PDB file of C-alpha atoms in Angstrom:
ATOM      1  CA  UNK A   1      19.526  -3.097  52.970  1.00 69.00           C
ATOM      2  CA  UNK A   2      17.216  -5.872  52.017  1.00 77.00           C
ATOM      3  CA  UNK A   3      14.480  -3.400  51.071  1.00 79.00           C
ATOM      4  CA  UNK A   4      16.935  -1.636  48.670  1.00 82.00           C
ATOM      5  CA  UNK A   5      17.853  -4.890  47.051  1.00 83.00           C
ATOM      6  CA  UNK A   6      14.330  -5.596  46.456  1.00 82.00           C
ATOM      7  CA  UNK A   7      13.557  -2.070  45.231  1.00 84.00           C
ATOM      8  CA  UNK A   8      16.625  -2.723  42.647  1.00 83.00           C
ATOM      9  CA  UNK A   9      15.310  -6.110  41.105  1.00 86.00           C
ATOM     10  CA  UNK A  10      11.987  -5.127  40.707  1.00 85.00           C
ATOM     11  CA  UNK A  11      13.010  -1.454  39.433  1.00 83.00           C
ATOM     12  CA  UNK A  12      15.859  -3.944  36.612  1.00 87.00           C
ATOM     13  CA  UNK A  13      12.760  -5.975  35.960  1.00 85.00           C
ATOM     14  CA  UNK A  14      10.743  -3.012  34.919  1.00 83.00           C
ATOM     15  CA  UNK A  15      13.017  -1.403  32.995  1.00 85.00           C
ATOM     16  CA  UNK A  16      13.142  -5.508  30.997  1.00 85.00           C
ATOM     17  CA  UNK A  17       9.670  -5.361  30.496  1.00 87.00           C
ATOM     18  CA  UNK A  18       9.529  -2.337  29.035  1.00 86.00           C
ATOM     19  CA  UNK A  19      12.281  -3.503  26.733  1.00 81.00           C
ATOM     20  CA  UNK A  20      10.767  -6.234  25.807  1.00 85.00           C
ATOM     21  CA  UNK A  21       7.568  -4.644  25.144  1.00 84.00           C
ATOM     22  CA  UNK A  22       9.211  -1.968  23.230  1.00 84.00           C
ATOM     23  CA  UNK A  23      11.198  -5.027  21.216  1.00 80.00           C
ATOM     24  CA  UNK A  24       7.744  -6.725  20.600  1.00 80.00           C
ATOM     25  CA  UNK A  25       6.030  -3.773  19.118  1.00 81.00           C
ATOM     26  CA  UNK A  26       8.703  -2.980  16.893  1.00 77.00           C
ATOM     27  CA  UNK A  27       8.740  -6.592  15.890  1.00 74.00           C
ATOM     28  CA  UNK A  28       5.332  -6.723  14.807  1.00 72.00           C
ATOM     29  CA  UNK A  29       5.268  -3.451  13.491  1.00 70.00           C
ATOM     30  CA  UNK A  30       8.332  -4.139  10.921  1.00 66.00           C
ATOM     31  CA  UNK A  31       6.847  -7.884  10.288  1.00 62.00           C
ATOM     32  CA  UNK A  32       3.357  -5.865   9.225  1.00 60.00           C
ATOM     33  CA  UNK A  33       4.615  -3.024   6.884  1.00 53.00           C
ATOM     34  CA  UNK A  34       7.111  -6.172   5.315  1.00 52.00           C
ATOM     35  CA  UNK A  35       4.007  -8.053   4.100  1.00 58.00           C
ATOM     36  CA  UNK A  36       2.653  -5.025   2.785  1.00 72.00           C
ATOM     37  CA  UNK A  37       3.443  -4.257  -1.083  1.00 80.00           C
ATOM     38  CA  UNK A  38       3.599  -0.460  -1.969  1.00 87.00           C
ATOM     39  CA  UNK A  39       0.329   0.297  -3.791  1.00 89.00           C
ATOM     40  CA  UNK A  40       2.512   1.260  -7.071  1.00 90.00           C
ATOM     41  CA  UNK A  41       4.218  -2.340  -7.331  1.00 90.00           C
ATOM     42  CA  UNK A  42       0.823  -4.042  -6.941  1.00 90.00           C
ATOM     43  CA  UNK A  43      -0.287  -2.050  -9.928  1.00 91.00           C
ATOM     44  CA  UNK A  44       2.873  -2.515 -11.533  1.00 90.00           C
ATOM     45  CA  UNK A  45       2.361  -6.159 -11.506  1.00 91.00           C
ATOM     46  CA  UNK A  46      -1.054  -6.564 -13.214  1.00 91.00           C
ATOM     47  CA  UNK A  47       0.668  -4.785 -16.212  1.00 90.00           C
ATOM     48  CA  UNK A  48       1.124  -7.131 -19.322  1.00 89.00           C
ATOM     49  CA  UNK A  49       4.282  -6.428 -21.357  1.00 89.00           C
ATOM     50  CA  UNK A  50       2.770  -3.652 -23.440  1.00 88.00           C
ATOM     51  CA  UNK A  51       1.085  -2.306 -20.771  1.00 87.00           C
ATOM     52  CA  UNK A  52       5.072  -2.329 -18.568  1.00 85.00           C
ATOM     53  CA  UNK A  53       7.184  -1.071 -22.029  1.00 84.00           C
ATOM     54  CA  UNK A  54       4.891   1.812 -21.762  1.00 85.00           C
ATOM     55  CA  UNK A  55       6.292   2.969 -18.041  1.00 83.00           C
ATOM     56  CA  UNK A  56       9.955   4.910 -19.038  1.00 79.00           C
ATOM     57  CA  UNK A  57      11.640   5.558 -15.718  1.00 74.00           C
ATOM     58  CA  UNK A  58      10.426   3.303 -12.820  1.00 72.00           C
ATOM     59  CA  UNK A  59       7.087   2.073 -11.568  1.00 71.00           C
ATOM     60  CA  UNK A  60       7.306   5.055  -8.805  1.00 77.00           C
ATOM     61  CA  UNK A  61       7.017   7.233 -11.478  1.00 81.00           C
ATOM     62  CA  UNK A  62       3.302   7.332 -10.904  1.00 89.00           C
ATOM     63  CA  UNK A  63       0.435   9.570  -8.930  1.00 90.00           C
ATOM     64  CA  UNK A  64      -2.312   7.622  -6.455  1.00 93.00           C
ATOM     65  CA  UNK A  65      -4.985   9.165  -5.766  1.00 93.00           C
ATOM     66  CA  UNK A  66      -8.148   7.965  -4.049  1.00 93.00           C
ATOM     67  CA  UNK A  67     -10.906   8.635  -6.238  1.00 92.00           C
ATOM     68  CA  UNK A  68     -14.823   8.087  -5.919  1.00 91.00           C
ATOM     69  CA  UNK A  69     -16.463   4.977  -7.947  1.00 88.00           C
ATOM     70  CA  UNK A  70     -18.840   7.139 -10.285  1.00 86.00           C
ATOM     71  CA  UNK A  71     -20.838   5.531 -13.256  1.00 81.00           C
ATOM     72  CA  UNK A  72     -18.103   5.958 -15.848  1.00 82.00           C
ATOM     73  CA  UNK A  73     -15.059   4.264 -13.508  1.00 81.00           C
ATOM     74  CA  UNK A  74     -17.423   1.366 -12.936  1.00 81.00           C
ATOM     75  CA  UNK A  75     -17.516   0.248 -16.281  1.00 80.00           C
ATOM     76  CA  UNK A  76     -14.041  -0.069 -16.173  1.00 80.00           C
ATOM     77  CA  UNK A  77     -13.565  -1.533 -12.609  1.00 83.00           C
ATOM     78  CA  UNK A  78     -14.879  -5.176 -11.480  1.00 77.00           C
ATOM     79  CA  UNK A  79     -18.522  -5.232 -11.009  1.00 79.00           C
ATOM     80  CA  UNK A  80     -18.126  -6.660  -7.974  1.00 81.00           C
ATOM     81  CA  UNK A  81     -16.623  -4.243  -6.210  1.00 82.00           C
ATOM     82  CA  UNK A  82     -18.860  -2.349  -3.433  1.00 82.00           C
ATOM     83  CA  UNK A  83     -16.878   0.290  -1.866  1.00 85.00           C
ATOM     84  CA  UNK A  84     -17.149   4.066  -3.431  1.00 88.00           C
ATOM     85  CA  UNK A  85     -13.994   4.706  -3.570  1.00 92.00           C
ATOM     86  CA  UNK A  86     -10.903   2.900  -5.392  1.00 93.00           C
ATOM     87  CA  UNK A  87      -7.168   3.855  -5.635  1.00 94.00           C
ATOM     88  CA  UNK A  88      -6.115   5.193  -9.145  1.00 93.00           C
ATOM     89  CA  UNK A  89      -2.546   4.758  -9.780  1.00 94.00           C
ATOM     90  CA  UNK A  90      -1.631   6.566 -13.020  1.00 92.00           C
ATOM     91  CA  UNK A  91       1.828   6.060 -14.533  1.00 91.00           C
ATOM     92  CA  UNK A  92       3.442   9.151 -15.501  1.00 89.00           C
ATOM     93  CA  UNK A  93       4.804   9.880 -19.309  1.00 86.00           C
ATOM     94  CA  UNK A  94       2.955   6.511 -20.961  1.00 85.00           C
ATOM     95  CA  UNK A  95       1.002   8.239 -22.918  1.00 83.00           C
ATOM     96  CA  UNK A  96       0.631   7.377 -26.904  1.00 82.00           C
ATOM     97  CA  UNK A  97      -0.305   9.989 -29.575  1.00 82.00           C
ATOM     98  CA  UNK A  98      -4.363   7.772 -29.106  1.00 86.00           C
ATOM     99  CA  UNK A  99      -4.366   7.528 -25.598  1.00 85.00           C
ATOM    100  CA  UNK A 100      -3.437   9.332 -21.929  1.00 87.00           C
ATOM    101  CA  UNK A 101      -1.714   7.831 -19.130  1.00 90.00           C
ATOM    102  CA  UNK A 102      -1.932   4.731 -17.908  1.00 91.00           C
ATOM    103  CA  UNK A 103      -4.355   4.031 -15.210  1.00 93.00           C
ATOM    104  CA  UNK A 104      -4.906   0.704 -12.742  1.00 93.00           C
ATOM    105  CA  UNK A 105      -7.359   1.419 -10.348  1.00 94.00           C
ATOM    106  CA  UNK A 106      -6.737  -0.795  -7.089  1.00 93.00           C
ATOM    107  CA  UNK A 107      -9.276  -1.887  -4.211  1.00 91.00           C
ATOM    108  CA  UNK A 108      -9.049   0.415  -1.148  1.00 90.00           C
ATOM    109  CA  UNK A 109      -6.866  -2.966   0.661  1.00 88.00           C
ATOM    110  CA  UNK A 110      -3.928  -2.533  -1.600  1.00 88.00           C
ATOM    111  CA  UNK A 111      -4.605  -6.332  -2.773  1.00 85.00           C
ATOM    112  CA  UNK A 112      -6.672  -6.730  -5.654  1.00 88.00           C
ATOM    113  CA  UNK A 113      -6.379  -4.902  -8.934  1.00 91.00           C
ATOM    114  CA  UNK A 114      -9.623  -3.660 -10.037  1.00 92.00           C
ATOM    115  CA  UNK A 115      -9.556  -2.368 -13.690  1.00 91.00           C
ATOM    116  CA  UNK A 116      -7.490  -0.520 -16.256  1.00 91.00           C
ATOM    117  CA  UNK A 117      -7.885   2.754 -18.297  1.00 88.00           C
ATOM    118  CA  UNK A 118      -6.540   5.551 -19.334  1.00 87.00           C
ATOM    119  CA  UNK A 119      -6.668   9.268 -18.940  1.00 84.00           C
ATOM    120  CA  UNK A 120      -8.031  11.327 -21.168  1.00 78.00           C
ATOM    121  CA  UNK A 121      -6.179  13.104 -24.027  1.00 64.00           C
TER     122      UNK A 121
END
């Protein structure tokens, strides 16, 4: 009898502690992906008001791609920047009759905005 009591508590304290793990990782997990801004609203916000008039529909309206630092995209990108590869978040219909889309090429961290551009016509 005793031995089955025991067996119960410790099997109810188990099952606890895999709740609570379960509640932690979940938790921390929810509390990450919070503090993280989709790549297209960090973009978004380094726009100026031109730049943001330009964008018809919604800042998802847009394409990212992860795209190689060549010679040309570092003239446009901080010089500072030592990865080889940047995020390119180009936002769909904002092209003029002079120039293509618009471009904002991000660091691969999501943080920092890089540089600006646009597609070609």
């Amino acid at each position: 009898m005793k031995k089955s009591i025991k067996r119960l508590i410790i099997g109810i304290l188990g099952v606890l502690v895999i709740f609570m793990v379960i509640g932690i990782v979940s938790f921390y997990s929810a509390f990450k992906t919070e503090n993280q801004m989709p790549i297209e609203m960090v973009a978004f916000n380094s726009l100026t008001d031109e730049e943001s008039a330009l964008i018809q529909v919604s800042s998802k309206d847009s394409i990212v791609k992860q795209v190689p630092v060549n010679d040309d995209l570092q003239e446009s990108i901080d010089m500072n920047y030592d990865k080889d590869q940047v995020y390119a978040v180009t936002f769909n219909n904002t092209a003029t009759d002079t120039t293509g889309n618009l471009v904002v090429y991000v660091s691969l961290d999501k943080k920092a905005v890089l540089g600006k551009g646009f597609t070609s016509n």
